[in-house]
Coordinates of C-alpha atoms in Angstrom, one line a residue:
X1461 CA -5.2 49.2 124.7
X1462 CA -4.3 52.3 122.9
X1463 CA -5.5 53.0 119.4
X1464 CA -2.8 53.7 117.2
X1465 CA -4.4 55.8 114.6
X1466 CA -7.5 58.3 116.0
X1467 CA -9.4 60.2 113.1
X1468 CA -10.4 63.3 114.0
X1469 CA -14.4 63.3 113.6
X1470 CA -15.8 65.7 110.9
X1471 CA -19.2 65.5 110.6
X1472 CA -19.1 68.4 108.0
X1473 CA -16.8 67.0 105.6
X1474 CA -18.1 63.3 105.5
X1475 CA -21.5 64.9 104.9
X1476 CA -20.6 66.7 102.1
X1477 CA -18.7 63.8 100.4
X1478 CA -21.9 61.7 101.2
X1479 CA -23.8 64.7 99.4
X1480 CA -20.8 64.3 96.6
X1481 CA -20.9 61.1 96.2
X1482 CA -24.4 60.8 96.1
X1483 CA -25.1 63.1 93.2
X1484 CA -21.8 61.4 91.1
X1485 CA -23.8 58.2 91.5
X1486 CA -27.3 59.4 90.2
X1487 CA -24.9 61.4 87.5
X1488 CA -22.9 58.3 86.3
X1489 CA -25.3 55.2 87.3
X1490 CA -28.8 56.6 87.8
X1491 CA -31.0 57.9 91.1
X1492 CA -32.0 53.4 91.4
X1493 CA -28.2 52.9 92.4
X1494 CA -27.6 55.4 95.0
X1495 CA -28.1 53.2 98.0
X1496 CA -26.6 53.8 101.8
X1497 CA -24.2 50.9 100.7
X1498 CA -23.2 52.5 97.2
X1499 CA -22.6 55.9 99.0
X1500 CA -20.7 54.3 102.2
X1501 CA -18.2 52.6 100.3
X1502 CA -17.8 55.8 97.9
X1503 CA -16.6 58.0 101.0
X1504 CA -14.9 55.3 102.7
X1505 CA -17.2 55.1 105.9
X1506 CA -19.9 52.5 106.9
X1507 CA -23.6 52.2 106.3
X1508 CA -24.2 53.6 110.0
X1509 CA -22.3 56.2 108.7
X1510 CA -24.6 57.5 106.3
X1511 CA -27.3 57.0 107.9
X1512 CA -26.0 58.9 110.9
X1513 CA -26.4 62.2 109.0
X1514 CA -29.3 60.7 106.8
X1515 CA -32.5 58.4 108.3
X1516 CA -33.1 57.5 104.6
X1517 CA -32.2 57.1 101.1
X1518 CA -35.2 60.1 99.9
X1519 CA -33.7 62.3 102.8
X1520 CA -30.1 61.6 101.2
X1521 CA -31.8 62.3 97.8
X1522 CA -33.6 65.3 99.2
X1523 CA -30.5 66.8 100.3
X1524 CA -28.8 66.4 97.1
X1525 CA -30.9 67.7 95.4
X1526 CA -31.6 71.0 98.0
X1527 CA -27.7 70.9 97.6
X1528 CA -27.9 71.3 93.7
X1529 CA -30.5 73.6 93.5
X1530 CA -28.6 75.6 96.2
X1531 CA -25.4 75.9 93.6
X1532 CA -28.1 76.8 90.6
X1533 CA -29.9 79.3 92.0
X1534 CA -26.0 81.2 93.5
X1535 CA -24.4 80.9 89.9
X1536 CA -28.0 82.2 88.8
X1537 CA -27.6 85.3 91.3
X1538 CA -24.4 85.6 90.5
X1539 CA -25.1 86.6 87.1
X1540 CA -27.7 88.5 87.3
X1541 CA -25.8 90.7 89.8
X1542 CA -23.0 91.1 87.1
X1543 CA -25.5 92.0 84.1
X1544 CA -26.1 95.9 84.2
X1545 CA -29.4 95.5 81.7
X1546 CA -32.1 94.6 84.1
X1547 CA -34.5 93.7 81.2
X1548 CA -33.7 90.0 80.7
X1549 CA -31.3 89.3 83.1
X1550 CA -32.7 86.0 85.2
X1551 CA -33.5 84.7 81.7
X1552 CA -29.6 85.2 80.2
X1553 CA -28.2 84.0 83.8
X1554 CA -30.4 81.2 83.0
X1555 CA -28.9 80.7 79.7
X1556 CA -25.7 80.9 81.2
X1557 CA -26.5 78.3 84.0
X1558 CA -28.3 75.8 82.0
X1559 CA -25.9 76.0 78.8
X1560 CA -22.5 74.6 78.5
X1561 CA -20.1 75.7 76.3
X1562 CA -17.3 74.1 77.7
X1563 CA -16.5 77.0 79.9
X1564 CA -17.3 75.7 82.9
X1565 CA -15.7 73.6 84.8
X1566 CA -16.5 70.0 85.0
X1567 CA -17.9 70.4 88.8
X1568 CA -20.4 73.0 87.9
X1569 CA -21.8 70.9 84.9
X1570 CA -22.2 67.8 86.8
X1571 CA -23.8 69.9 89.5
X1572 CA -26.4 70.9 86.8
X1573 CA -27.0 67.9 85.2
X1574 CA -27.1 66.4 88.8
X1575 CA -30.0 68.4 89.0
X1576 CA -31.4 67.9 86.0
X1577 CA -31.3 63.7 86.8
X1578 CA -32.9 63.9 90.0
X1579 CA -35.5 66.5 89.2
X1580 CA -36.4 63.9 85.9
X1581 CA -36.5 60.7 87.9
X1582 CA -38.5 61.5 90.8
X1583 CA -42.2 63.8 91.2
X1584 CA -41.2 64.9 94.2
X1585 CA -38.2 66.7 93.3
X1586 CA -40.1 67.9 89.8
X1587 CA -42.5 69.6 92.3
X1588 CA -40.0 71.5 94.2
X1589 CA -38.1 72.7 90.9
X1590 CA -41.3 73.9 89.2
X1591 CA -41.8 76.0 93.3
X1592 CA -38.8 77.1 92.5
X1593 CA -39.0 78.6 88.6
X1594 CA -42.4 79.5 89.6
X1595 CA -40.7 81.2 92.3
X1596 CA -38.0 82.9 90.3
X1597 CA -40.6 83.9 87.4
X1598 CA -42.7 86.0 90.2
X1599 CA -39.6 87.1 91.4
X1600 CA -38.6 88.7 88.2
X1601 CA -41.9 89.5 86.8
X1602 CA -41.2 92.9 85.9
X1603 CA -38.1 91.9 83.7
X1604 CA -38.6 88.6 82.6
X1605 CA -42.5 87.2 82.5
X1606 CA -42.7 87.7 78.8
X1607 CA -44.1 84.9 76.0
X1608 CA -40.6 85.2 74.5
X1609 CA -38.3 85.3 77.4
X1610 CA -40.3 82.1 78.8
X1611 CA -39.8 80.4 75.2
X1612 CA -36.0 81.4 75.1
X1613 CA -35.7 79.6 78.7
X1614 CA -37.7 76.4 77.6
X1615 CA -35.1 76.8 74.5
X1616 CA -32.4 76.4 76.7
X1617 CA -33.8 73.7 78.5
X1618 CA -34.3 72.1 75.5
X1619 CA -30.8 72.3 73.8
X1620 CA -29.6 71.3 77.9
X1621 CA -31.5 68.0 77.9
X1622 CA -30.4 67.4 74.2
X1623 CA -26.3 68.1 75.5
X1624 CA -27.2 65.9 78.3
X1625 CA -28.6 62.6 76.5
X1626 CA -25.8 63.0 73.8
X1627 CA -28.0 64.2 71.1
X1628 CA -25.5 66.3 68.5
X1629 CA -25.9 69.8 68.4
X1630 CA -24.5 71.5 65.3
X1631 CA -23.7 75.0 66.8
X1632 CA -24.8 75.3 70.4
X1633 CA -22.6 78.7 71.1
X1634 CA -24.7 80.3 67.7
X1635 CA -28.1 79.1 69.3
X1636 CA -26.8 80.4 72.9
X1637 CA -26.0 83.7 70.9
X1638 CA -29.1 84.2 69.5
X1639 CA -31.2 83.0 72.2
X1640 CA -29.1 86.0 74.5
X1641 CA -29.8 88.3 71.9
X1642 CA -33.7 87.4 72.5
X1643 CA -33.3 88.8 75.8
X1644 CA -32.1 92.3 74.8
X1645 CA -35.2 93.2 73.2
X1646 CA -38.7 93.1 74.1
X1647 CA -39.9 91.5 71.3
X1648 CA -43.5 90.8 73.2
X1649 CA -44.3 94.2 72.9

């Protein structure tokens, strides 16, 4: 018997609509109802298919996660590499990364709050964020380890988590403004 119809196998490209799929379901349902199951029937493969390229749901998780953090830290970079005042300039490209205004597109701010969702709802993933911005903060000791460069990025944490739960925020691009005015200066000095 011949099979009518042969997909070509890409491992590549169902993984990355499992990782896809994965973080719209934490995004829109919560990290309790990404399953194998929830995430097969997403993409359009079966449960062996999943957990062909993942053993378990925390190694899915993981991965998303990894995946998201990976897209933070290059918009991040990217940044940075476009900001000629060195003084600052992780703590404004984390302003930029962390704060919507509306210009971005819709695939960068789920990414983020994709992020935000798993790092909140597991320890695990909380541990490897805070390696990371301990990371980062080492990283950029020189221009960005001061009291008020650290308060301006909890700030922005702050009015991200807000945006995210749906909390009203009068004038987010005037607090974004001043906060990136907080970064021109040393006002620690």
């Amino acid at each position: 018997m011949v099979n009518a119809y042969k997909r070509k196998k890409q491992p590549e490209v169902i993984r990355r609509a499992l990782l896809d799929q994965a973080a719209r379901i934490t995004l829109e349902q919560g990290l309790s109802k990404v399953t194998f199951q929830a995430v097969a029937d997403a993409v359009g493969v079966t449960k062996g298919g999943v957990m062909h390229h993942f053993s378990t749901k925390n190694a899915l998780v993981l991965e998303a996660f990894n995946d998201a953090m990976a897209k933070f830290e290059a918009e991040v970079n990217a940044a940075m590499a476009e900001d000629p005042i060195k003084y600052g300039s992780f703590t404004r490209a984390y302003i930029d990364a962390t704060i919507s205004l509306g210009e971005k597109g819709q695939e960068e701010y789920d990414n983020q709050a994709t992020l935000y969702v798993l790092m909140l709802g597991d320890s695990e993933l909380r541990e490897l964020w805070a390696k990371w911005a301990n990371e980062q903060i080492k990283k950029h000791a020189e221009t960005d380890n001061t009291e008020t460069l650290c308060m301006v990025r909890l700030v922005a944490d702050g009015i991200w988590l807000s945006d995210f739960s749906g909390i009203d925020i009068a004038d987010k691009k005037s607090l974004r403004k001043r906060l990136i005015k907080m970064t021109q200066h040393d006002f620690d000095v």
